[in-house]
Amino acid sequence: MDFRIGQGYDVHRIEAGLPMWLAGVHVPSEFGFVAHSDGDVAIHALCDALLGAAALGDIGKLFPDTSSEWKDADSKDLLRIVMERIREKGWEVSNADITIALQAPKIGPYIARMRDVLASVMDIEKDQVSVKATTTERLGFVGRGEGCESWAVVLLRRG
Ligand code: MG
């Protein structure tokens, strides 16, 4: 059995009047993420962790933000494509662990749904996907409500 680990990171700016999509779930808020796609930082970090583990480049290479094809893209579709790419190489996901840093709103109530959605899109079990949320105690750009950060780690297995 061969194993590979990957990590991913993403950040998006927050502005009023935009939809907030996180880990595939719409989070009701008067603020949302500025992006070429739907701005789902958690899925973008997860995609980069998956691509990194399989040494298949990064999300910016696969889905250029200069391309109209990915304008306002649903990040769940990007994740589906990334999963196809890693499975084409014979990899399966052992687990994925995601951290989201956001000052507001509180996303705790949405985490179970996020895990359901990600597991479904990735075609894996819910207990293979972890989503954790934190604030930054009002420190830094996250703490000032200017942006949202996300980190993901994945383990792939093959053979
Ligand atoms: Mg992004």
PDB file of C-alpha atoms and ligand atoms in Angstrom:
ATOM      1  CA  MET A   1       0.000   0.000   0.000  1.00  0.00           C
ATOM      2  CA  ASP A   2       1.303   3.402  -1.038  1.00  0.00           C
ATOM      3  CA  PHE A   3       0.321   6.536   0.911  1.00  0.00           C
ATOM      4  CA  ARG A   4       0.588  10.246   0.064  1.00  0.00           C
ATOM      5  CA  ILE A   5      -0.162  13.262   2.225  1.00  0.00           C
ATOM      6  CA  GLY A   6      -1.180  16.670   0.874  1.00  0.00           C
ATOM      7  CA  GLN A   7      -1.944  20.063   2.321  1.00  0.00           C
ATOM      8  CA  GLY A   8      -3.842  23.012   0.903  1.00  0.00           C
ATOM      9  CA  TYR A   9      -4.491  26.616   1.863  1.00  0.00           C
ATOM     10  CA  ASP A  10      -6.826  29.298   0.561  1.00  0.00           C
ATOM     11  CA  VAL A  11      -8.065  32.722   1.513  1.00  0.00           C
ATOM     12  CA  HIS A  12     -10.819  34.940   0.135  1.00  0.00           C
ATOM     13  CA  ARG A  13     -11.743  38.517   0.859  1.00  0.00           C
ATOM     14  CA  ILE A  14     -15.101  39.221   2.520  1.00  0.00           C
ATOM     15  CA  GLU A  15     -17.540  41.843   1.236  1.00  0.00           C
ATOM     16  CA  ALA A  16     -21.119  42.768   2.023  1.00  0.00           C
ATOM     17  CA  GLY A  17     -23.903  41.613  -0.247  1.00  0.00           C
ATOM     18  CA  LEU A  18     -22.237  38.458  -1.611  1.00  0.00           C
ATOM     19  CA  PRO A  19     -23.332  34.864  -0.982  1.00  0.00           C
ATOM     20  CA  MET A  20     -21.273  32.876   1.527  1.00  0.00           C
ATOM     21  CA  TRP A  21     -20.501  29.332   0.393  1.00  0.00           C
ATOM     22  CA  LEU A  22     -18.350  27.218   2.721  1.00  0.00           C
ATOM     23  CA  ALA A  23     -17.555  23.512   2.323  1.00  0.00           C
ATOM     24  CA  GLY A  24     -20.383  23.219  -0.189  1.00  0.00           C
ATOM     25  CA  VAL A  25     -23.033  24.727   2.112  1.00  0.00           C
ATOM     26  CA  HIS A  26     -24.735  28.123   1.825  1.00  0.00           C
ATOM     27  CA  VAL A  27     -24.220  29.947   5.133  1.00  0.00           C
ATOM     28  CA  PRO A  28     -26.800  32.709   5.679  1.00  0.00           C
ATOM     29  CA  SER A  29     -24.900  35.980   6.145  1.00  0.00           C
ATOM     30  CA  GLU A  30     -25.019  39.565   4.949  1.00  0.00           C
ATOM     31  CA  PHE A  31     -21.370  39.035   3.902  1.00  0.00           C
ATOM     32  CA  GLY A  32     -19.771  36.698   1.383  1.00  0.00           C
ATOM     33  CA  PHE A  33     -16.548  35.965  -0.484  1.00  0.00           C
ATOM     34  CA  VAL A  34     -15.030  37.907  -3.379  1.00  0.00           C
ATOM     35  CA  ALA A  35     -13.923  35.409  -6.028  1.00  0.00           C
ATOM     36  CA  HIS A  36     -13.979  34.356  -9.661  1.00  0.00           C
ATOM     37  CA  SER A  37     -15.856  31.201  -8.588  1.00  0.00           C
ATOM     38  CA  ASP A  38     -18.319  30.938  -5.679  1.00  0.00           C
ATOM     39  CA  GLY A  39     -15.331  31.619  -3.379  1.00  0.00           C
ATOM     40  CA  ASP A  40     -15.673  28.455  -1.306  1.00  0.00           C
ATOM     41  CA  VAL A  41     -12.310  28.678   0.497  1.00  0.00           C
ATOM     42  CA  ALA A  42     -12.752  25.348   2.270  1.00  0.00           C
ATOM     43  CA  ILE A  43     -13.309  23.409  -0.963  1.00  0.00           C
ATOM     44  CA  HIS A  44     -10.446  25.275  -2.635  1.00  0.00           C
ATOM     45  CA  ALA A  45      -8.059  24.318   0.195  1.00  0.00           C
ATOM     46  CA  LEU A  46      -9.340  20.738  -0.002  1.00  0.00           C
ATOM     47  CA  CYS A  47      -8.810  20.601  -3.793  1.00  0.00           C
ATOM     48  CA  ASP A  48      -5.230  21.852  -3.372  1.00  0.00           C
ATOM     49  CA  ALA A  49      -4.559  19.241  -0.664  1.00  0.00           C
ATOM     50  CA  LEU A  50      -5.862  16.476  -2.956  1.00  0.00           C
ATOM     51  CA  LEU A  51      -3.901  17.738  -5.955  1.00  0.00           C
ATOM     52  CA  GLY A  52      -0.808  18.227  -3.796  1.00  0.00           C
ATOM     53  CA  ALA A  53      -0.935  14.687  -2.420  1.00  0.00           C
ATOM     54  CA  ALA A  54      -1.111  13.284  -5.963  1.00  0.00           C
ATOM     55  CA  ALA A  55       1.446  15.816  -7.276  1.00  0.00           C
ATOM     56  CA  LEU A  56      -1.071  16.977  -9.890  1.00  0.00           C
ATOM     57  CA  GLY A  57      -0.426  20.703  -9.627  1.00  0.00           C
ATOM     58  CA  ASP A  58      -2.865  23.127  -8.038  1.00  0.00           C
ATOM     59  CA  ILE A  59      -6.370  24.485  -8.386  1.00  0.00           C
ATOM     60  CA  GLY A  60      -5.178  27.651 -10.140  1.00  0.00           C
ATOM     61  CA  LYS A  61      -3.531  25.569 -12.851  1.00  0.00           C
ATOM     62  CA  LEU A  62      -6.553  23.308 -13.304  1.00  0.00           C
ATOM     63  CA  PHE A  63      -9.211  26.062 -13.188  1.00  0.00           C
ATOM     64  CA  PRO A  64      -7.579  29.375 -14.230  1.00  0.00           C
ATOM     65  CA  ASP A  65      -9.399  32.460 -12.930  1.00  0.00           C
ATOM     66  CA  THR A  66      -8.728  34.040 -16.310  1.00  0.00           C
ATOM     67  CA  SER A  67     -11.051  31.464 -17.896  1.00  0.00           C
ATOM     68  CA  SER A  68     -14.722  32.360 -18.370  1.00  0.00           C
ATOM     69  CA  GLU A  69     -15.474  28.627 -18.060  1.00  0.00           C
ATOM     70  CA  TRP A  70     -14.973  28.853 -14.267  1.00  0.00           C
ATOM     71  CA  LYS A  71     -16.670  32.240 -13.725  1.00  0.00           C
ATOM     72  CA  ASP A  72     -19.120  31.863 -10.791  1.00  0.00           C
ATOM     73  CA  ALA A  73     -18.315  28.122 -10.780  1.00  0.00           C
ATOM     74  CA  ASP A  74     -19.895  25.927  -8.120  1.00  0.00           C
ATOM     75  CA  SER A  75     -16.819  24.719  -6.224  1.00  0.00           C
ATOM     76  CA  LYS A  76     -18.487  21.330  -5.704  1.00  0.00           C
ATOM     77  CA  ASP A  77     -18.073  20.814  -9.462  1.00  0.00           C
ATOM     78  CA  LEU A  78     -14.367  21.679  -9.158  1.00  0.00           C
ATOM     79  CA  LEU A  79     -14.032  19.140  -6.331  1.00  0.00           C
ATOM     80  CA  ARG A  80     -15.777  16.467  -8.437  1.00  0.00           C
ATOM     81  CA  ILE A  81     -13.267  17.062 -11.254  1.00  0.00           C
ATOM     82  CA  VAL A  82     -10.302  16.943  -8.837  1.00  0.00           C
ATOM     83  CA  MET A  83     -11.589  13.628  -7.424  1.00  0.00           C
ATOM     84  CA  GLU A  84     -11.803  12.236 -10.970  1.00  0.00           C
ATOM     85  CA  ARG A  85      -8.198  13.287 -11.600  1.00  0.00           C
ATOM     86  CA  ILE A  86      -6.851  11.596  -8.473  1.00  0.00           C
ATOM     87  CA  ARG A  87      -8.904   8.413  -9.060  1.00  0.00           C
ATOM     88  CA  GLU A  88      -7.600   8.262 -12.648  1.00  0.00           C
ATOM     89  CA  LYS A  89      -4.156   7.876 -11.037  1.00  0.00           C
ATOM     90  CA  GLY A  90      -5.423   5.048  -8.826  1.00  0.00           C
ATOM     91  CA  TRP A  91      -5.652   7.061  -5.587  1.00  0.00           C
ATOM     92  CA  GLU A  92      -8.403   6.787  -2.991  1.00  0.00           C
ATOM     93  CA  VAL A  93      -8.955   9.184  -0.098  1.00  0.00           C
ATOM     94  CA  SER A  94      -8.243   7.789   3.365  1.00  0.00           C
ATOM     95  CA  ASN A  95      -9.340  10.970   5.124  1.00  0.00           C
ATOM     96  CA  ALA A  96      -9.534  14.737   4.808  1.00  0.00           C
ATOM     97  CA  ASP A  97      -9.307  17.265   7.643  1.00  0.00           C
ATOM     98  CA  ILE A  98     -10.288  20.906   7.051  1.00  0.00           C
ATOM     99  CA  THR A  99      -9.982  23.955   9.287  1.00  0.00           C
ATOM    100  CA  ILE A 100     -11.885  27.163   8.532  1.00  0.00           C
ATOM    101  CA  ALA A 101     -10.921  30.450  10.227  1.00  0.00           C
ATOM    102  CA  LEU A 102     -13.772  32.961  10.148  1.00  0.00           C
ATOM    103  CA  GLN A 103     -14.743  35.631  12.666  1.00  0.00           C
ATOM    104  CA  ALA A 104     -18.472  35.699  11.867  1.00  0.00           C
ATOM    105  CA  PRO A 105     -21.005  34.236  11.510  1.00  0.00           C
ATOM    106  CA  LYS A 106     -20.611  31.189  13.747  1.00  0.00           C
ATOM    107  CA  ILE A 107     -20.536  28.161  11.429  1.00  0.00           C
ATOM    108  CA  GLY A 108     -20.731  25.431  14.069  1.00  0.00           C
ATOM    109  CA  PRO A 109     -24.398  24.721  13.261  1.00  0.00           C
ATOM    110  CA  TYR A 110     -23.486  23.977   9.605  1.00  0.00           C
ATOM    111  CA  ILE A 111     -20.556  21.625  10.124  1.00  0.00           C
ATOM    112  CA  ALA A 112     -22.506  18.345  10.098  1.00  0.00           C
ATOM    113  CA  ARG A 113     -24.144  19.381   6.820  1.00  0.00           C
ATOM    114  CA  MET A 114     -20.735  20.404   5.378  1.00  0.00           C
ATOM    115  CA  ARG A 115     -19.331  16.937   6.162  1.00  0.00           C
ATOM    116  CA  ASP A 116     -22.389  15.303   4.538  1.00  0.00           C
ATOM    117  CA  VAL A 117     -22.045  17.400   1.391  1.00  0.00           C
ATOM    118  CA  LEU A 118     -18.280  16.899   1.036  1.00  0.00           C
ATOM    119  CA  ALA A 119     -18.547  13.142   1.642  1.00  0.00           C
ATOM    120  CA  SER A 120     -21.269  12.923  -0.993  1.00  0.00           C
ATOM    121  CA  VAL A 121     -19.364  14.965  -3.603  1.00  0.00           C
ATOM    122  CA  MET A 122     -16.148  13.005  -2.931  1.00  0.00           C
ATOM    123  CA  ASP A 123     -18.025   9.677  -2.800  1.00  0.00           C
ATOM    124  CA  ILE A 124     -16.496   8.717   0.551  1.00  0.00           C
ATOM    125  CA  GLU A 125     -17.949   8.139   4.039  1.00  0.00           C
ATOM    126  CA  LYS A 126     -18.809  10.998   6.377  1.00  0.00           C
ATOM    127  CA  ASP A 127     -16.345   9.713   8.990  1.00  0.00           C
ATOM    128  CA  GLN A 128     -13.542  10.245   6.445  1.00  0.00           C
ATOM    129  CA  VAL A 129     -14.215  13.999   6.365  1.00  0.00           C
ATOM    130  CA  SER A 130     -13.595  16.393   9.240  1.00  0.00           C
ATOM    131  CA  VAL A 131     -14.481  20.099   9.221  1.00  0.00           C
ATOM    132  CA  LYS A 132     -13.394  22.318  12.095  1.00  0.00           C
ATOM    133  CA  ALA A 133     -14.041  26.017  12.619  1.00  0.00           C
ATOM    134  CA  THR A 134     -12.241  28.652  14.619  1.00  0.00           C
ATOM    135  CA  THR A 135     -12.207  32.405  15.014  1.00  0.00           C
ATOM    136  CA  THR A 136      -8.889  34.213  15.416  1.00  0.00           C
ATOM    137  CA  GLU A 137      -9.868  36.025  18.633  1.00  0.00           C
ATOM    138  CA  ARG A 138     -10.410  39.198  16.571  1.00  0.00           C
ATOM    139  CA  LEU A 139      -6.729  39.226  15.545  1.00  0.00           C
ATOM    140  CA  GLY A 140      -5.454  39.818  12.013  1.00  0.00           C
ATOM    141  CA  PHE A 141      -7.456  40.133   8.790  1.00  0.00           C
ATOM    142  CA  VAL A 142      -9.714  37.223   9.742  1.00  0.00           C
ATOM    143  CA  GLY A 143     -10.397  38.759  13.126  1.00  0.00           C
ATOM    144  CA  ARG A 144     -11.269  42.110  11.549  1.00  0.00           C
ATOM    145  CA  GLY A 145     -13.790  40.346   9.311  1.00  0.00           C
ATOM    146  CA  GLU A 146     -11.850  41.178   6.132  1.00  0.00           C
ATOM    147  CA  GLY A 147     -11.315  37.607   4.990  1.00  0.00           C
ATOM    148  CA  CYS A 148     -11.693  33.894   5.576  1.00  0.00           C
ATOM    149  CA  GLU A 149      -8.856  31.356   5.627  1.00  0.00           C
ATOM    150  CA  SER A 150      -8.939  27.606   5.263  1.00  0.00           C
ATOM    151  CA  TRP A 151      -6.401  24.788   5.548  1.00  0.00           C
ATOM    152  CA  ALA A 152      -6.848  21.176   4.496  1.00  0.00           C
ATOM    153  CA  VAL A 153      -4.814  18.016   4.932  1.00  0.00           C
ATOM    154  CA  VAL A 154      -5.593  14.787   3.094  1.00  0.00           C
ATOM    155  CA  LEU A 155      -4.183  11.271   3.075  1.00  0.00           C
ATOM    156  CA  LEU A 156      -4.388   9.279  -0.159  1.00  0.00           C
ATOM    157  CA  ARG A 157      -3.846   5.530  -0.483  1.00  0.00           C
ATOM    158  CA  ARG A 158      -3.178   3.313  -3.502  1.00  0.00           C
ATOM    159  CA  GLY A 159      -2.673  -0.405  -3.999  1.00  0.00           C
TER     160      GLY A 159
HETATM  161 MG    MG B   1      -9.902  30.216  -3.816  1.00  0.00          MG
END
